[in-house]
Tab-separated table of C-alpha atoms and ligand atoms in Angstrom:
chain	number	residue	atom	x	y	z
A	762	THR	CA	0.000	0.000	0.000
A	763	THR	CA	1.038	3.544	-0.636
A	764	THR	CA	1.861	5.703	2.350
A	765	THR	CA	1.951	9.342	3.203
A	766	THR	CA	4.948	10.160	5.337
A	767	ALA	CA	4.557	13.611	6.791
A	768	SER	CA	1.907	15.916	8.096
A	769	THR	CA	0.619	18.613	5.788
A	770	SER	CA	-1.271	20.541	8.440
A	771	LYS	CA	1.225	23.336	8.761
A	772	PRO	CA	-0.340	26.757	8.639
A	773	ALA	CA	1.993	28.831	6.485
A	774	ALA	CA	1.150	31.840	8.634
A	775	ARG	CA	3.139	30.377	11.544
A	776	LEU	CA	6.311	29.854	9.544
A	777	PRO	CA	8.890	32.614	9.278
A	778	ARG	CA	9.295	34.188	5.846
A	779	TYR	CA	12.596	33.740	4.067
A	780	ALA	CA	14.475	35.622	1.360
A	781	ARG	CA	17.850	34.837	-0.199
A	782	VAL	CA	20.408	37.544	-0.852
A	783	ASN	CA	21.567	37.326	-4.463
A	784	ALA	CA	25.351	37.185	-4.087
A	785	LEU	CA	25.814	38.407	-7.689
A	786	LEU	CA	24.232	41.787	-6.926
A	787	ALA	CA	24.404	42.454	-3.181
A	788	SER	CA	25.926	41.524	0.165
A	789	VAL	CA	24.084	40.244	3.239
A	790	SER	CA	24.981	43.291	5.339
A	791	GLU	CA	23.851	45.711	2.609
A	792	ILE	CA	20.449	44.008	2.336
A	793	ARG	CA	19.941	43.635	6.094
A	794	ASN	CA	20.702	47.332	6.536
A	795	ALA	CA	18.322	48.338	3.756
A	796	LEU	CA	15.537	46.147	5.175
A	797	LYS	CA	15.953	47.715	8.594
A	798	THR	CA	16.471	51.340	7.705
A	799	THR	CA	14.194	51.708	4.680
A	800	PHE	CA	11.419	49.219	5.483
A	801	ASN	CA	11.731	48.693	9.248
A	802	ILE	CA	11.995	44.908	8.791
A	803	SER	CA	14.303	42.953	11.131
A	804	SER	CA	16.125	39.999	9.650
A	805	GLU	CA	18.588	37.337	10.756
A	806	GLU	CA	20.940	35.318	8.607
A	807	ASP	CA	20.120	31.601	8.721
A	808	GLU	CA	22.537	29.613	10.896
A	809	LEU	CA	22.888	26.782	8.355
A	810	ILE	CA	22.266	28.499	5.010
A	811	PRO	CA	24.653	31.382	4.279
A	812	GLY	CA	22.948	34.289	2.527
A	813	LEU	CA	19.414	33.282	3.559
A	814	LEU	CA	17.523	35.812	5.674
A	815	ARG	CA	14.791	34.882	8.162
A	816	LEU	CA	12.012	37.461	8.358
A	817	PRO	CA	8.988	37.724	10.657
A	818	PRO	CA	5.960	35.548	9.700
A	819	LYS	CA	3.596	37.242	7.211
A	820	THR	CA	6.256	39.740	6.031
A	821	ASN	CA	5.177	40.648	2.509
A	822	LEU	CA	8.012	41.651	0.197
A	823	HIS	CA	6.147	41.186	-3.093
A	824	GLY	CA	6.815	44.279	-5.164
A	825	ASN	CA	9.512	45.513	-2.759
A	826	GLU	CA	12.305	47.346	-4.590
A	827	LEU	CA	15.005	44.977	-3.277
A	828	VAL	CA	13.072	42.083	-4.817
A	829	GLU	CA	12.248	43.974	-8.013
A	830	SER	CA	15.932	44.790	-8.528
A	831	GLY	CA	16.911	41.104	-8.210
A	832	LYS	CA	19.078	41.713	-5.131
A	833	LEU	CA	16.744	39.735	-2.890
A	834	ILE	CA	15.017	36.523	-4.028
A	835	LEU	CA	11.902	35.233	-2.279
A	836	GLN	CA	12.801	31.612	-1.646
A	837	ASP	CA	11.711	29.286	1.124
A	838	ARG	CA	14.311	27.816	3.504
A	839	ALA	CA	14.012	24.235	2.273
A	840	SER	CA	14.142	25.334	-1.342
A	841	CYS	CA	17.696	26.640	-0.754
A	842	LEU	CA	18.963	23.200	0.271
A	843	PRO	CA	19.392	21.460	-3.125
A	844	ALA	CA	21.802	24.043	-4.608
A	845	LEU	CA	23.553	24.273	-1.225
A	846	ALA	CA	23.986	20.484	-1.215
A	847	LEU	CA	25.620	20.712	-4.652
A	848	HIS	CA	27.562	23.910	-3.867
A	849	PRO	CA	29.674	24.082	-7.024
A	850	PRO	CA	32.971	25.944	-6.607
A	851	PRO	CA	33.698	29.230	-8.417
A	852	GLY	CA	34.333	28.604	-12.114
A	853	ALA	CA	32.417	25.286	-12.261
A	854	ILE	CA	30.196	24.304	-15.193
A	855	VAL	CA	26.858	23.066	-13.864
A	856	MET	CA	23.582	21.822	-15.360
A	857	ASP	CA	20.184	22.638	-13.902
A	858	ALA	CA	17.995	19.944	-15.478
A	859	CYS	CA	14.573	21.374	-14.523
A	860	ALA	CA	15.133	25.039	-14.035
A	861	ALA	CA	12.042	27.300	-14.235
A	862	PRO	CA	11.194	29.618	-12.587
A	863	GLY	CA	14.893	29.781	-11.685
A	864	ASN	CA	15.269	30.108	-7.922
A	865	LYS	CA	17.873	27.367	-7.790
A	866	THR	CA	19.440	28.375	-11.124
A	867	THR	CA	20.224	31.834	-9.786
A	868	GLN	CA	21.481	30.367	-6.500
A	869	LEU	CA	23.858	28.134	-8.488
A	870	ALA	CA	24.949	31.172	-10.534
A	871	GLY	CA	25.889	32.899	-7.273
A	872	TYR	CA	28.106	29.947	-6.299
A	873	VAL	CA	29.909	29.504	-9.652
A	874	GLY	CA	30.314	33.275	-10.145
A	875	LYS	CA	31.397	35.139	-13.263
A	876	SER	CA	34.010	32.561	-14.240
A	877	GLY	CA	31.481	29.704	-14.109
A	878	LYS	CA	28.546	28.566	-16.188
A	879	VAL	CA	25.035	27.273	-15.466
A	880	ILE	CA	23.236	25.503	-18.309
A	881	ALA	CA	19.562	25.679	-17.399
A	882	PHE	CA	17.130	23.303	-19.143
A	883	GLU	CA	13.379	23.935	-19.219
A	884	ARG	CA	11.031	22.096	-21.543
A	885	ASN	CA	7.936	24.253	-21.107
A	886	ALA	CA	8.057	27.309	-23.394
A	887	GLN	CA	6.099	29.622	-21.132
A	888	ARG	CA	8.086	28.613	-18.060
A	889	ALA	CA	11.329	29.010	-20.045
A	890	GLN	CA	10.290	32.615	-20.695
A	891	THR	CA	9.746	33.155	-16.952
A	892	LEU	CA	13.171	31.600	-16.349
A	893	ARG	CA	14.825	33.969	-18.858
A	894	ARG	CA	13.220	36.936	-17.121
A	895	MET	CA	14.359	35.798	-13.682
A	896	VAL	CA	17.892	35.104	-14.914
A	897	ALA	CA	18.110	38.516	-16.606
A	898	LYS	CA	16.980	40.239	-13.430
A	899	ALA	CA	19.258	38.263	-11.095
A	900	SER	CA	22.475	38.161	-13.115
A	901	GLY	CA	22.841	41.814	-14.048
A	902	SER	CA	25.238	42.029	-16.966
A	903	ASN	CA	26.812	38.654	-16.155
A	904	LYS	CA	26.373	35.914	-18.737
A	905	ILE	CA	26.660	33.001	-16.343
A	906	VAL	CA	23.389	31.253	-17.196
A	907	THR	CA	22.432	29.804	-20.587
A	908	VAL	CA	18.762	28.862	-20.886
A	909	VAL	CA	18.117	25.799	-23.052
A	910	GLU	CA	14.446	25.366	-23.916
A	911	ALA	CA	14.402	21.587	-24.299
A	912	ASP	CA	13.519	18.285	-22.675
A	913	PHE	CA	16.534	17.373	-20.541
A	914	THR	CA	16.046	13.654	-21.137
A	915	ARG	CA	16.819	14.314	-24.824
A	916	ALA	CA	19.946	16.415	-24.181
A	917	ASP	CA	23.064	15.484	-26.154
A	918	THR	CA	25.571	13.760	-23.815
A	919	SER	CA	28.270	13.523	-26.517
A	920	ALA	CA	31.297	15.817	-26.767
A	921	LYS	CA	29.349	17.865	-29.364
A	922	GLY	CA	26.621	18.670	-26.847
A	923	GLU	CA	26.282	22.015	-25.112
A	924	ALA	CA	26.493	20.387	-21.683
A	925	SER	CA	29.356	17.981	-22.308
A	926	HIS	CA	31.770	19.990	-20.129
A	927	ALA	CA	29.441	20.107	-17.150
A	928	THR	CA	30.847	18.407	-14.048
A	929	MET	CA	27.821	18.760	-11.756
A	930	ALA	CA	24.035	18.725	-12.079
A	931	LEU	CA	20.947	19.654	-10.123
A	932	VAL	CA	17.759	17.644	-10.758
A	933	ASP	CA	14.663	19.294	-9.253
A	934	PRO	CA	11.891	17.815	-11.395
A	935	SER	CA	8.127	18.234	-11.387
A	936	CYS	CA	6.634	16.470	-8.358
A	937	SER	CA	3.342	16.135	-6.495
A	938	GLY	CA	4.143	19.246	-4.426
A	939	SER	CA	2.859	17.383	-1.376
A	940	GLY	CA	5.439	19.061	0.883
A	941	GLY	CA	4.016	22.499	0.192
A	942	GLN	CA	0.796	24.391	0.618
A	943	GLY	CA	-0.802	23.018	-2.543
A	944	GLY	CA	-0.213	19.320	-1.920
A	945	HIS	CA	-3.271	18.689	0.230
A	946	LEU	CA	-5.537	20.052	-2.469
A	947	MET	CA	-4.783	17.161	-4.730
A	948	HIS	CA	-7.212	14.533	-3.530
A	949	ARG	CA	-4.735	12.306	-1.774
A	950	GLU	CA	-6.920	12.245	1.322
A	951	SER	CA	-10.205	12.370	-0.577
A	952	SER	CA	-13.022	10.225	0.738
A	953	HIS	CA	-13.631	9.114	-2.850
A	954	GLU	CA	-11.603	6.057	-3.696
A	955	ALA	CA	-11.456	6.989	-7.386
A	956	GLU	CA	-9.898	10.358	-6.560
A	957	ARG	CA	-7.343	8.769	-4.262
A	958	ALA	CA	-6.497	6.194	-6.926
A	959	GLU	CA	-6.091	8.946	-9.504
A	960	TYR	CA	-3.810	10.866	-7.134
A	961	TRP	CA	-1.523	7.905	-6.537
A	962	GLU	CA	-1.512	7.041	-10.235
A	963	ARG	CA	-0.203	10.534	-10.898
A	964	VAL	CA	2.482	10.099	-8.209
A	965	ARG	CA	3.599	6.865	-9.908
A	966	SER	CA	3.776	8.586	-13.261
A	967	LEU	CA	5.763	11.496	-11.762
A	968	ALA	CA	8.167	9.003	-10.174
A	969	ALA	CA	8.789	7.357	-13.556
A	970	SER	CA	9.681	10.709	-15.064
A	971	GLN	CA	11.831	11.650	-12.025
A	972	ILE	CA	13.804	8.410	-12.451
A	973	ALA	CA	14.291	9.105	-16.185
A	974	ILE	CA	15.584	12.660	-15.599
A	975	LEU	CA	17.903	11.648	-12.738
A	976	THR	CA	19.285	8.684	-14.707
A	977	LYS	CA	19.943	11.005	-17.636
A	978	ALA	CA	21.924	13.421	-15.408
A	979	LEU	CA	24.077	10.538	-14.183
A	980	SER	CA	24.834	9.529	-17.784
A	981	PHE	CA	26.833	12.660	-18.740
A	982	PRO	CA	30.463	11.563	-19.058
A	983	ASN	CA	32.081	14.431	-17.120
A	984	VAL	CA	29.469	14.770	-14.384
A	985	THR	CA	30.751	13.515	-11.030
A	986	CYS	CA	28.168	14.938	-8.629
A	987	VAL	CA	24.363	15.174	-8.927
A	988	VAL	CA	21.839	16.479	-6.407
A	989	TYR	CA	18.224	15.272	-6.629
A	990	SER	CA	15.401	17.119	-4.877
A	991	THR	CA	11.609	17.325	-4.655
A	992	CYS	CA	9.066	19.274	-2.640
A	993	SER	CA	7.183	16.026	-2.070
A	994	VAL	CA	6.809	14.061	1.164
A	995	HIS	CA	6.076	10.737	-0.554
A	996	LYS	CA	8.722	8.043	-0.431
A	997	GLU	CA	7.571	7.024	-3.909
A	998	GLU	CA	9.077	10.274	-5.268
A	999	ASN	CA	12.014	10.398	-2.851
A	1000	GLU	CA	13.819	7.456	-1.217
A	1001	GLU	CA	12.312	5.004	-3.711
A	1002	VAL	CA	13.455	7.076	-6.709
A	1003	VAL	CA	16.957	7.217	-5.202
A	1004	ALA	CA	16.967	3.440	-4.629
A	1005	ALA	CA	15.781	2.687	-8.171
A	1006	VAL	CA	18.433	4.940	-9.733
A	1007	LEU	CA	21.225	3.588	-7.516
A	1008	ASN	CA	20.203	0.098	-8.490
A	1009	GLU	CA	20.536	1.031	-12.157
A	1010	CYS	CA	23.626	3.305	-11.993
A	1011	GLY	CA	25.641	1.844	-9.088
A	1012	LYS	CA	27.539	-0.278	-11.613
A	1013	ASP	CA	28.781	2.904	-13.310
A	1014	GLY	CA	30.554	4.042	-10.130
A	1015	TRP	CA	27.719	6.126	-8.647
A	1016	SER	CA	26.954	6.027	-4.940
A	1017	LEU	CA	24.979	8.081	-2.472
A	1018	ALA	CA	26.922	10.537	-0.286
A	1019	ARG	CA	25.724	11.827	3.082
A	1020	CYS	CA	23.898	14.951	1.960
A	1021	LEU	CA	24.310	18.182	4.036
A	1022	PRO	CA	25.824	16.216	6.946
A	1023	GLU	CA	24.844	18.724	9.619
A	1024	TRP	CA	21.201	19.063	8.594
A	1025	PRO	CA	19.227	17.496	11.464
A	1026	THR	CA	16.166	15.990	9.750
A	1027	ARG	CA	17.074	12.951	7.661
A	1028	GLY	CA	15.314	10.670	5.172
A	1029	LEU	CA	13.097	7.789	6.195
A	1030	GLN	CA	14.982	5.409	8.467
A	1031	SER	CA	12.862	2.543	7.192
A	1032	THR	CA	14.562	2.822	3.787
A	1033	PRO	CA	18.106	1.608	3.039
A	1034	HIS	CA	19.594	5.040	2.282
A	1035	GLY	CA	17.319	7.207	4.434
A	1036	ASP	CA	19.988	8.532	6.752
A	1037	LYS	CA	22.131	9.809	3.869
A	1038	CYS	CA	19.236	11.891	2.545
A	1039	VAL	CA	17.690	15.087	3.901
A	1040	ARG	CA	13.981	15.581	4.586
A	1041	ALA	CA	13.335	19.144	5.630
A	1042	GLY	CA	9.940	20.013	7.068
A	1043	GLU	CA	7.988	21.680	9.793
A	1044	ALA	CA	10.620	20.778	12.415
A	1045	ASP	CA	13.009	22.977	10.430
A	1046	ALA	CA	10.469	25.834	10.229
A	1047	THR	CA	9.968	25.250	6.525
A	1048	HIS	CA	7.963	23.294	3.961
A	1049	GLY	CA	8.492	19.636	3.085
A	1050	PHE	CA	11.534	18.976	0.890
A	1051	PHE	CA	13.728	15.993	0.042
A	1052	VAL	CA	17.392	16.173	-1.049
A	1053	ALA	CA	19.892	13.452	-2.014
A	1054	ARG	CA	23.433	13.718	-3.357
A	1055	PHE	CA	25.022	11.250	-5.774
A	1056	GLU	CA	28.784	11.090	-6.329
A	1057	ARG	CA	30.782	9.175	-8.886
A	1058	ASP	CA	33.889	7.326	-7.712
A	1059	GLY	CA	34.378	9.350	-4.506
A	1060	ALA	CA	34.337	12.751	-6.186
A	1061	ALA	CA	33.499	14.630	-2.966
A	1062	SER	CA	36.260	17.189	-3.511
A	1063	THR	CA	34.381	18.847	-6.391
A	1064	SER	CA	32.014	20.617	-3.965
A	1065	THR	CA	32.553	23.367	-1.468
A	1066	THR	CA	29.445	22.762	0.673
A	1067	PRO	CA	29.886	24.756	3.878
A	1068	MET	CA	28.114	22.195	6.095
G	782	SAM	N1	14.214	24.312	-9.906
G	782	SAM	C1	13.115	25.255	-10.062
G	782	SAM	C2	13.301	26.413	-9.111
G	782	SAM	O1	13.908	26.215	-8.050
G	782	SAM	O2	12.863	27.522	-9.407
G	782	SAM	C3	11.765	24.564	-9.907
G	782	SAM	C4	11.587	23.431	-10.873
G	782	SAM	S1	9.944	22.787	-10.993
G	782	SAM	C5	9.820	21.790	-9.584
G	782	SAM	C6	10.140	21.625	-12.277
G	782	SAM	C7	10.345	22.242	-13.659
G	782	SAM	O3	10.918	21.248	-14.508
G	782	SAM	C8	9.067	22.676	-14.349
G	782	SAM	O4	9.233	23.987	-14.815
G	782	SAM	C9	8.917	21.714	-15.535
G	782	SAM	O5	8.342	22.303	-16.671
G	782	SAM	C10	10.352	21.328	-15.784
G	782	SAM	N2	10.572	20.000	-16.384
G	782	SAM	C11	9.923	18.847	-16.068
G	782	SAM	N3	10.417	17.831	-16.800
G	782	SAM	C12	11.418	18.341	-17.584
G	782	SAM	C13	12.306	17.776	-18.539
G	782	SAM	N4	12.259	16.480	-18.863
G	782	SAM	N5	13.220	18.595	-19.126
G	782	SAM	C14	13.270	19.917	-18.809
G	782	SAM	N6	12.433	20.509	-17.914
G	782	SAM	C15	11.513	19.727	-17.307
């Protein structure tokens, strides 16, 4: 039987608000000062996520000039974890397999800096347009990010391909969204059996596509580190996807590393690799998120993760 693994009754109003300082355009102290002096908003830098500011619950920064200028990016705490778990060093060439609207793409761009490159795939034309807009706003005149409007599973892995020099990848594919505010709306707890069945059928179909995208990322010849993430709380989209891909790709030298070692909330202990994975959630004052990190042949040194 299919199981649900975390509570969804988490009133968003209780959670702090978060915003990430865009390292390409501003510093943490500059933004904290501006928030305080111009808008009378107190902020604290997150103790585990450098550059992330914690703001009082219900703070509304939509339309604020710091956000409009791209210096501050409205991004939830858990949503910062995947790029942090990859943490490419300055100058790295990185793929973002499922990029729009671009929160994690721009975070990656901040890590690789002007000497690096982020190749951002997005298959949906409208969402690719949103991604281009966000990248333009967040990168200033820097040409760090290249948007590729294409299905990542069809990307060219040969030396001729655009992404053949990439050494790292982030895979944050479409998921049920069950870790966030919208997840409960999707009939998973419906009293109608047909609606529940339809919900879980969709989860199975999402998992198949998640496995295909992750497997594709692991197939690029120069990639030695891949982070997989979802905003789902279902093991079918998380630990079970990781297990299926490891089963398939372990023979090619891929293994699972302990992701964000100091992050307190871990994956499901009832699964073989649970402890290596991260499951952020209400205990971390954020929405539900899952993160796992794959490495090829002990390539840990390619990252500069600060935790
Ligand atoms: N990483 C994004 C961020 O932090 O802003 C959120 C990504 S969202 C969860 C998933 C995105 O992946 C959607 O925009 C979807 O259209 C795109 N997508 C799904 N499958 C894809 C594929 N095979 N190739 C490229 N993009 C894909």
